Amino acid sequence: MAVSPLLIGMPEMRQSPLVVVANRLPIDDSVAPDGACEWRRSPGGLVSALHPLLRHTPATWVGWAGGTGAAPHLAEVDGVRMHTVPLTAEDLRDHYEGFANATLWPLYHDAVEQPEYHRRWWEAYQRVNQRFAEAAAEVAEPGGLVWVQDYHLQLVPGLLRALRPDLRIGFFLHVPFPPPELFMQLPRRSELLRGMLGADLIGFQRAQAAHNFAQLVAKVLDLPATDRRIGVDDRVVRVGAFPVSIDTAEMAALAARPEVADRARRLRRDLGDPEHVILSVDRMDYTKGIEQRLKAYSELLASGHVKVRDTVLVQVAVPSRERVGQYTILRDRVEREVGRINGEYGRVGEPAIHYLTQHFDRAELAALYRIADVMAVTPLRDGMNLVAKEYVAARVDDTGALLLSEFAGSATELPQAFLMNPHDLEGLKQELLAALRAAPADVAARMRAMREHLHRNDIHAWARSYLSALDDSGSLHTRLGGTD
């Protein structure tokens, strides 16, 4: 097996029965002087989904540690071995910021922003995917399972199969998969599809995404395809929807802690003890509908349907991909709009919007969830949105209203939420008012139904469902020590 020069000289790794391959390692960017690392638990996202599973499973996580240059050797975190894949400054610019986040990301999110296409970006995407495939091939034990994650690494399954045909390979796409008419824009569409088809099992968040993929495979590659099975050479690739979830019990237990309840009371008091608190927690991303949400809220303030003294909006917008130009422009626009709204409608000591851009730890997030009478999750398009599920899990007393975009994957699972179209400002305003004014009995009934669903369909159920389907030998629990 040919090995990338960037991997030469790295410490030899023990092989693992389960290997997770993702763009980023799930650790803090800062490492303590003694070499200790901690899990990086951002709001929602891949790490929050996989962390509970891997704490109890012998595994290696293959990913980039952040920064450029030589790959650092990192200690285990909660028993999970970290195998670092290095990126150069050129890789970071052309693969991560370029093809992954300026070509695929906008295209997969309904082309909310115009995708860009550059040949050097595609060359970098191929090069980096090859490096990740080589790293996974190095650390996977014979006959082991390799679970490749997300749109950054769509070529890895095919490249890995060429290197290690003994492996069971899974691929899971956490973001939406676009309809054929959008995907057909990609100049290298057939290569991306064939890369994904190197997997034994391809998982999507929603059944519609699996359908889109099967249609494209049949059209572009002329392969026999249904929404569940695709014939590739002498293999059958299985396809399905596996909606990702959260550790519902962990979030509920965290929210119920006395210190979290005390923190929630202090936060509400610091906000002036308003009658209503509206909360949004997002990455700073143009897919999250932040600008539309602010405009709707501004119009409600202007009409007098919402008054600053009675209602406050807390907007958490965690910085994201700040080197990508579209994100810098978005942050400037959002901050100008927040300033305008506070300038027009705020009072001394009573801003209309509390705007926060720092990262919060899990306990602080749980306290924020507890004070939110309405959680506004209004993306223009989202694969799942785990923040919506975290909020539901944290409402241990069955209070609180979830305002949810029908274009978030979680809307399929949480139909009791106040569903709305974020492109329709009037509809957004009407549903926000409905959530604010809903009768306590209605709110409790909706929340109770959503919580019951999440308890049945938590992260452990997701992992069992996907990994059991991937490991068709039936020896999953024996080899991995169980996923319960």
XYZ file of C-alpha atoms in Angstrom:
484
model
C 0.000 0.000 0.000
C 1.443 3.363 -1.027
C 1.510 5.836 1.849
C 1.314 9.614 1.552
C 4.651 11.293 2.385
C 2.867 13.440 4.967
C 2.056 10.309 6.977
C 5.627 9.012 7.068
C 7.222 9.326 10.482
C 3.970 9.298 12.413
C 3.845 6.974 15.450
C 2.686 3.446 14.680
C -0.948 2.937 15.694
C -2.648 -0.116 17.094
C -5.401 -1.422 14.868
C -9.044 -1.085 15.924
C -12.229 -3.051 15.223
C -14.099 0.238 14.651
C -12.590 3.250 12.901
C -14.452 6.552 12.576
C -13.160 8.794 9.795
C -14.213 12.443 9.917
C -12.788 15.740 8.764
C -12.050 16.914 12.318
C -10.875 15.146 15.429
C -13.406 15.551 18.261
C -11.081 17.408 20.596
C -10.413 20.926 21.784
C -7.963 22.875 19.664
C -5.942 23.623 22.804
C -3.996 20.797 24.408
C -2.873 21.007 28.022
C 0.867 20.977 28.859
C 0.579 17.336 29.960
C -0.837 16.427 26.536
C -4.388 15.893 27.805
C -7.286 16.611 25.459
C -11.018 16.860 25.938
C -13.952 16.225 23.659
C -15.029 19.290 21.697
C -18.809 19.455 22.152
C -20.177 22.219 19.948
C -23.933 22.839 19.690
C -25.342 19.952 17.642
C -23.185 18.344 15.007
C -21.139 15.222 14.479
C -19.258 15.101 17.787
C -22.424 15.392 19.866
C -23.883 12.507 17.870
C -20.954 10.074 18.108
C -19.444 10.934 21.502
C -21.865 8.819 23.604
C -21.288 5.745 21.431
C -17.502 5.901 21.350
C -17.118 6.294 25.119
C -18.115 2.627 25.385
C -16.584 1.179 22.203
C -12.940 0.303 21.415
C -12.318 2.661 18.500
C -9.910 4.907 16.649
C -10.956 8.312 15.318
C -9.126 9.439 12.163
C -9.256 13.180 11.510
C -7.548 16.533 11.218
C -6.472 18.206 14.470
C -6.685 21.789 13.181
C -3.818 23.928 11.966
C -1.328 23.082 9.267
C 1.993 21.273 9.108
C 3.090 18.025 10.700
C 0.436 15.873 12.373
C 0.710 15.921 16.189
C 0.609 12.703 18.186
C -2.365 12.921 20.555
C -3.271 10.911 23.624
C -6.425 8.828 23.931
C -9.604 10.636 24.938
C -12.087 8.563 26.974
C -10.387 5.445 25.620
C -10.746 6.501 21.973
C -7.446 6.600 20.086
C -6.790 9.719 17.988
C -5.054 9.289 14.617
C -4.173 12.645 13.095
C -4.249 13.397 9.373
C -2.100 16.432 8.466
C -3.220 19.231 6.161
C -1.032 21.814 4.475
C -2.060 25.442 4.126
C -2.917 24.676 0.487
C -5.071 21.711 1.553
C -6.922 23.869 4.047
C -7.575 26.570 1.480
C -8.549 24.399 -1.479
C -10.045 21.266 0.092
C -11.736 22.469 3.277
C -12.524 26.115 2.538
C -12.793 25.487 -1.179
C -14.400 22.329 -2.536
C -15.983 21.158 0.724
C -17.403 24.458 1.971
C -17.672 26.707 -1.079
C -18.744 24.045 -3.598
C -20.488 21.143 -1.861
C -21.935 22.877 1.223
C -23.971 25.532 -0.617
C -25.024 23.086 -3.333
C -26.250 20.553 -0.766
C -28.207 23.279 1.034
C -30.446 24.230 -1.887
C -27.839 26.614 -3.335
C -28.831 29.268 -0.782
C -25.492 30.799 -1.774
C -24.079 30.231 -5.261
C -21.615 27.277 -5.324
C -18.173 27.949 -6.801
C -16.256 25.531 -9.010
C -12.473 25.562 -9.415
C -10.332 22.731 -10.788
C -7.584 23.158 -8.206
C -10.198 22.717 -5.465
C -11.199 19.370 -6.940
C -7.551 18.288 -7.156
C -7.093 19.144 -3.464
C -10.292 17.276 -2.546
C -8.954 14.147 -4.267
C -5.542 14.502 -2.631
C -6.893 14.951 0.901
C -9.444 12.160 0.538
C -6.611 9.840 -0.527
C -4.656 10.787 2.595
C -7.642 10.046 4.844
C -8.215 6.701 3.113
C -4.578 5.712 3.666
C -4.777 6.649 7.337
C -7.958 4.591 7.819
C -6.405 1.630 6.022
C -3.445 1.790 8.394
C -5.423 1.640 11.642
C -8.325 -0.704 10.767
C -7.901 -4.275 11.929
C -8.482 -7.123 9.416
C -12.174 -7.419 8.656
C -12.924 -4.357 10.797
C -15.577 -1.688 10.400
C -14.769 1.768 9.046
C -17.422 4.463 9.341
C -16.743 7.476 7.103
C -18.538 10.701 7.965
C -19.928 13.490 5.829
C -19.444 15.536 2.704
C -15.763 16.397 3.205
C -14.810 12.755 2.537
C -17.139 11.415 -0.138
C -14.293 9.819 -2.113
C -12.875 7.935 0.884
C -15.144 4.834 0.700
C -14.070 4.054 -2.870
C -10.403 4.808 -2.216
C -10.430 2.748 0.976
C -12.071 -0.223 -0.746
C -9.220 -0.234 -3.273
C -6.677 -0.285 -0.428
C -8.468 -2.665 1.967
C -11.176 -4.804 0.317
C -11.422 -6.884 3.527
C -13.135 -4.056 5.435
C -16.808 -3.350 6.004
C -17.177 0.300 5.004
C -20.004 2.604 5.957
C -20.648 6.162 4.842
C -23.034 8.575 6.545
C -24.004 11.975 5.181
C -24.987 14.372 7.968
C -26.082 17.184 5.645
C -28.938 17.115 3.123
C -28.392 15.387 -0.208
C -29.693 17.582 -3.035
C -32.262 16.777 -5.705
C -30.876 15.587 -9.052
C -31.321 18.918 -10.836
C -28.951 20.589 -8.347
C -26.401 17.777 -8.052
C -26.134 17.583 -11.852
C -24.403 20.988 -11.791
C -21.250 19.432 -10.316
C -18.482 19.081 -12.898
C -17.146 15.874 -11.206
C -20.502 14.372 -10.251
C -19.778 10.814 -11.401
C -16.536 10.601 -9.388
C -18.336 11.719 -6.209
C -21.095 9.155 -6.691
C -18.605 6.351 -7.333
C -16.636 7.369 -4.260
C -19.707 7.021 -2.066
C -20.539 3.675 -3.714
C -17.305 2.232 -2.340
C -19.256 1.793 0.912
C -21.284 -1.269 1.842
C -23.938 0.923 3.469
C -24.731 4.565 2.689
C -26.807 6.346 5.306
C -28.765 9.575 4.945
C -30.816 11.644 7.382
C -34.045 11.391 5.412
C -35.663 8.940 3.005
C -35.927 11.687 0.370
C -32.136 12.002 0.317
C -31.760 8.253 -0.297
C -34.273 8.572 -3.123
C -32.334 11.495 -4.643
C -29.116 9.468 -4.509
C -30.655 6.399 -6.146
C -32.099 8.539 -8.950
C -28.704 10.094 -9.619
C -26.852 6.774 -9.624
C -29.282 5.384 -12.176
C -29.119 8.527 -14.349
C -25.415 9.386 -14.177
C -23.811 5.942 -13.782
C -26.484 3.796 -15.428
C -26.487 1.348 -12.515
C -29.479 -0.689 -11.312
C -30.765 1.260 -8.307
C -33.678 1.418 -5.910
C -34.039 3.553 -2.815
C -32.628 0.630 -0.795
C -30.193 -1.303 -2.987
C -27.725 -0.421 -5.755
C -25.794 -2.910 -7.849
C -22.098 -2.055 -8.309
C -19.997 -4.591 -10.217
C -20.427 -7.804 -8.218
C -21.536 -6.025 -5.014
C -24.787 -4.717 -3.607
C -24.594 -1.360 -1.828
C -27.389 -0.798 0.640
C -28.905 2.643 1.078
C -31.202 3.912 3.804
C -32.374 6.687 6.082
C -30.930 6.676 9.612
C -31.993 9.926 11.337
C -29.223 10.896 13.740
C -30.132 11.681 17.340
C -28.709 12.697 20.718
C -28.050 11.144 24.114
C -31.508 12.068 25.388
C -30.983 10.719 28.894
C -27.649 12.530 29.275
C -29.129 15.890 28.301
C -32.189 15.381 30.529
C -29.995 14.465 33.496
C -27.755 17.485 32.881
C -30.721 19.856 32.674
C -32.155 18.442 35.914
C -29.004 19.077 37.955
C -29.553 21.547 40.814
C -26.616 23.706 39.744
C -28.005 23.950 36.196
C -31.437 24.892 37.553
C -29.797 27.544 39.742
C -27.844 28.887 36.773
C -31.054 29.058 34.724
C -32.755 31.125 37.434
C -29.799 33.532 37.535
C -29.788 33.852 33.740
C -33.474 34.713 33.651
C -32.979 37.239 36.420
C -30.054 38.775 34.513
C -32.357 39.141 31.499
C -34.775 41.160 33.636
C -37.245 38.366 34.406
C -39.184 38.879 31.148
C -42.503 37.181 30.535
C -41.081 35.386 27.491
C -37.558 34.334 26.497
C -36.937 33.317 22.880
C -33.662 31.452 22.276
C -31.764 30.561 19.106
C -28.474 28.637 19.094
C -26.748 28.386 15.725
C -23.430 28.266 14.003
C -22.909 31.484 12.069
C -23.987 30.073 8.722
C -26.143 31.357 5.879
C -28.165 28.111 5.937
C -29.443 28.757 9.488
C -31.932 31.485 8.572
C -30.553 33.947 11.135
C -31.214 37.008 8.989
C -34.800 35.965 8.214
C -35.429 35.312 11.913
C -34.100 38.744 12.909
C -36.203 40.458 10.251
C -39.355 38.675 11.437
C -38.615 39.612 15.054
C -37.962 43.223 14.069
C -41.322 43.398 12.310
C -43.094 41.981 15.362
C -41.475 44.672 17.494
C -42.435 47.367 14.999
C -46.078 46.196 14.931
C -46.288 46.059 18.733
C -47.165 42.357 18.770
C -43.965 41.835 20.805
C -42.718 44.354 23.379
C -39.155 44.572 24.636
C -40.115 44.829 28.294
C -42.111 41.577 28.098
C -40.037 39.553 25.628
C -36.336 39.133 24.951
C -34.532 37.275 22.171
C -31.232 35.567 23.028
C -29.307 34.828 19.837
C -26.237 32.617 20.176
C -24.303 32.608 16.892
C -21.047 30.661 17.227
C -18.424 31.801 14.671
C -17.835 29.327 11.864
C -15.453 29.081 8.875
C -14.312 32.641 9.423
C -11.727 32.419 6.625
C -14.488 31.791 4.053
C -15.565 35.131 2.610
C -19.311 34.416 2.617
C -19.238 33.823 6.374
C -17.408 37.052 7.143
C -19.964 38.972 5.084
C -22.820 37.179 6.857
C -21.439 37.981 10.299
C -21.143 41.665 9.378
C -24.750 41.730 8.133
C -26.085 39.966 11.228
C -24.218 42.267 13.597
C -25.458 45.366 11.759
C -29.049 44.108 11.959
C -28.761 43.291 15.676
C -27.354 46.777 16.271
C -30.164 48.377 14.280
C -32.884 46.466 16.150
C -31.382 47.240 19.549
C -30.941 50.875 18.556
C -34.557 51.250 17.450
C -36.404 49.127 19.999
C -34.137 48.604 22.989
C -34.193 50.591 26.214
C -31.456 51.472 28.668
C -30.646 48.182 30.381
C -33.218 46.374 28.186
C -31.834 45.389 24.787
C -34.278 43.794 22.374
C -31.705 41.130 21.482
C -28.934 39.638 23.576
C -26.377 38.656 20.915
C -23.642 36.200 21.944
C -20.877 34.759 19.760
C -18.864 32.733 22.276
C -18.850 28.982 22.704
C -20.834 27.589 25.660
C -20.149 24.414 27.596
C -22.836 21.770 27.928
C -24.051 22.898 31.357
C -24.440 26.514 30.217
C -26.317 25.374 27.108
C -28.633 23.270 29.265
C -29.331 26.299 31.457
C -30.118 28.372 28.370
C -32.470 25.652 27.123
C -34.239 25.701 30.487
C -34.998 29.433 30.381
C -36.251 29.430 26.776
C -40.035 29.641 26.608
C -39.665 29.387 22.823
C -36.730 27.751 21.039
C -36.516 29.176 17.500
C -34.806 26.720 15.126
C -35.458 28.170 11.677
C -32.831 26.987 9.144
C -33.413 27.431 5.436
C -32.141 23.855 5.063
C -30.579 21.472 7.599
C -29.709 17.793 7.506
C -31.108 17.197 10.991
C -30.443 19.972 13.566
C -29.599 18.390 16.885
C -30.084 21.656 18.799
C -33.839 21.164 18.376
C -33.553 17.696 19.897
C -31.322 18.911 22.730
C -33.882 21.555 23.642
C -36.683 18.986 23.793
C -34.560 16.647 25.919
C -33.717 19.483 28.324
C -37.367 20.421 28.983
C -37.711 17.945 31.807
C -40.941 19.545 33.064
C -42.678 19.322 29.638
C -42.788 23.104 29.235
C -41.413 25.159 26.368
C -42.417 25.545 22.714
C -40.241 24.506 19.775
C -40.528 26.708 16.679
C -39.050 24.551 13.912
C -38.368 24.970 10.215
C -40.044 22.364 8.057
C -36.762 22.237 6.102
C -34.817 20.809 9.065
C -34.520 17.032 9.079
C -35.770 16.971 12.667
C -39.164 18.315 11.503
C -40.023 14.850 10.184
C -39.530 13.376 13.652
C -40.988 16.241 15.680
C -44.298 17.121 13.980
C -45.686 18.430 17.294
C -43.381 21.448 17.027
C -44.697 24.762 15.711
C -43.632 24.124 12.113
C -43.026 26.959 9.682
C -41.487 27.956 6.360
C -38.521 30.266 7.101
C -38.737 31.776 3.620
C -42.252 33.029 4.457
C -41.762 35.937 6.864
C -45.476 36.315 7.546
C -45.793 32.621 8.301
C -42.691 32.746 10.511
C -44.165 35.671 12.480
C -47.536 33.939 12.865
C -46.009 30.702 14.160
C -43.691 32.559 16.535
C -46.687 34.391 17.973
C -48.602 31.111 18.180
C -45.725 29.573 20.139
C -45.537 32.568 22.473
C -49.293 32.583 23.103
C -49.978 28.840 23.226
C -51.966 27.533 26.167
C -49.855 25.674 28.790
C -51.839 22.463 28.251
C -51.155 22.569 24.492
C -47.461 23.261 25.051
C -47.194 20.394 27.545
C -48.957 17.915 25.247
C -46.691 18.797 22.323
C -43.521 18.632 24.418
C -44.501 15.350 26.057
C -45.025 13.681 22.664
C -41.677 14.951 21.357
C -39.828 13.819 24.473
C -41.363 10.359 24.256
C -40.202 10.079 20.653
C -36.640 11.100 21.552
C -36.458 8.622 24.407
C -37.359 5.828 21.965
C -35.093 7.141 19.212
C -31.942 8.334 20.943
C -28.290 8.190 19.884
C -27.947 4.585 21.005
C -30.889 3.491 18.867
C -29.338 5.324 15.901
C -25.956 3.680 16.395
C -27.470 0.212 16.847
C -29.570 0.650 13.739
C -26.748 1.828 11.494
C -23.901 -0.352 12.753
C -26.046 -3.481 12.877
C -27.032 -2.869 9.257
C -23.385 -2.329 8.313
C -22.095 -5.399 10.148
C -24.279 -8.022 8.476
C -22.207 -10.834 9.973
C -24.229 -10.415 13.162
C -21.109 -10.233 15.348
C -21.306 -6.529 16.149
C -21.790 -6.869 19.897
C -19.064 -9.499 20.186
C -16.455 -7.524 18.272
C -17.263 -4.051 19.533
C -18.292 -4.853 23.069
C -21.896 -3.836 22.435
C -23.442 -0.467 21.593
C -26.006 -0.269 24.391
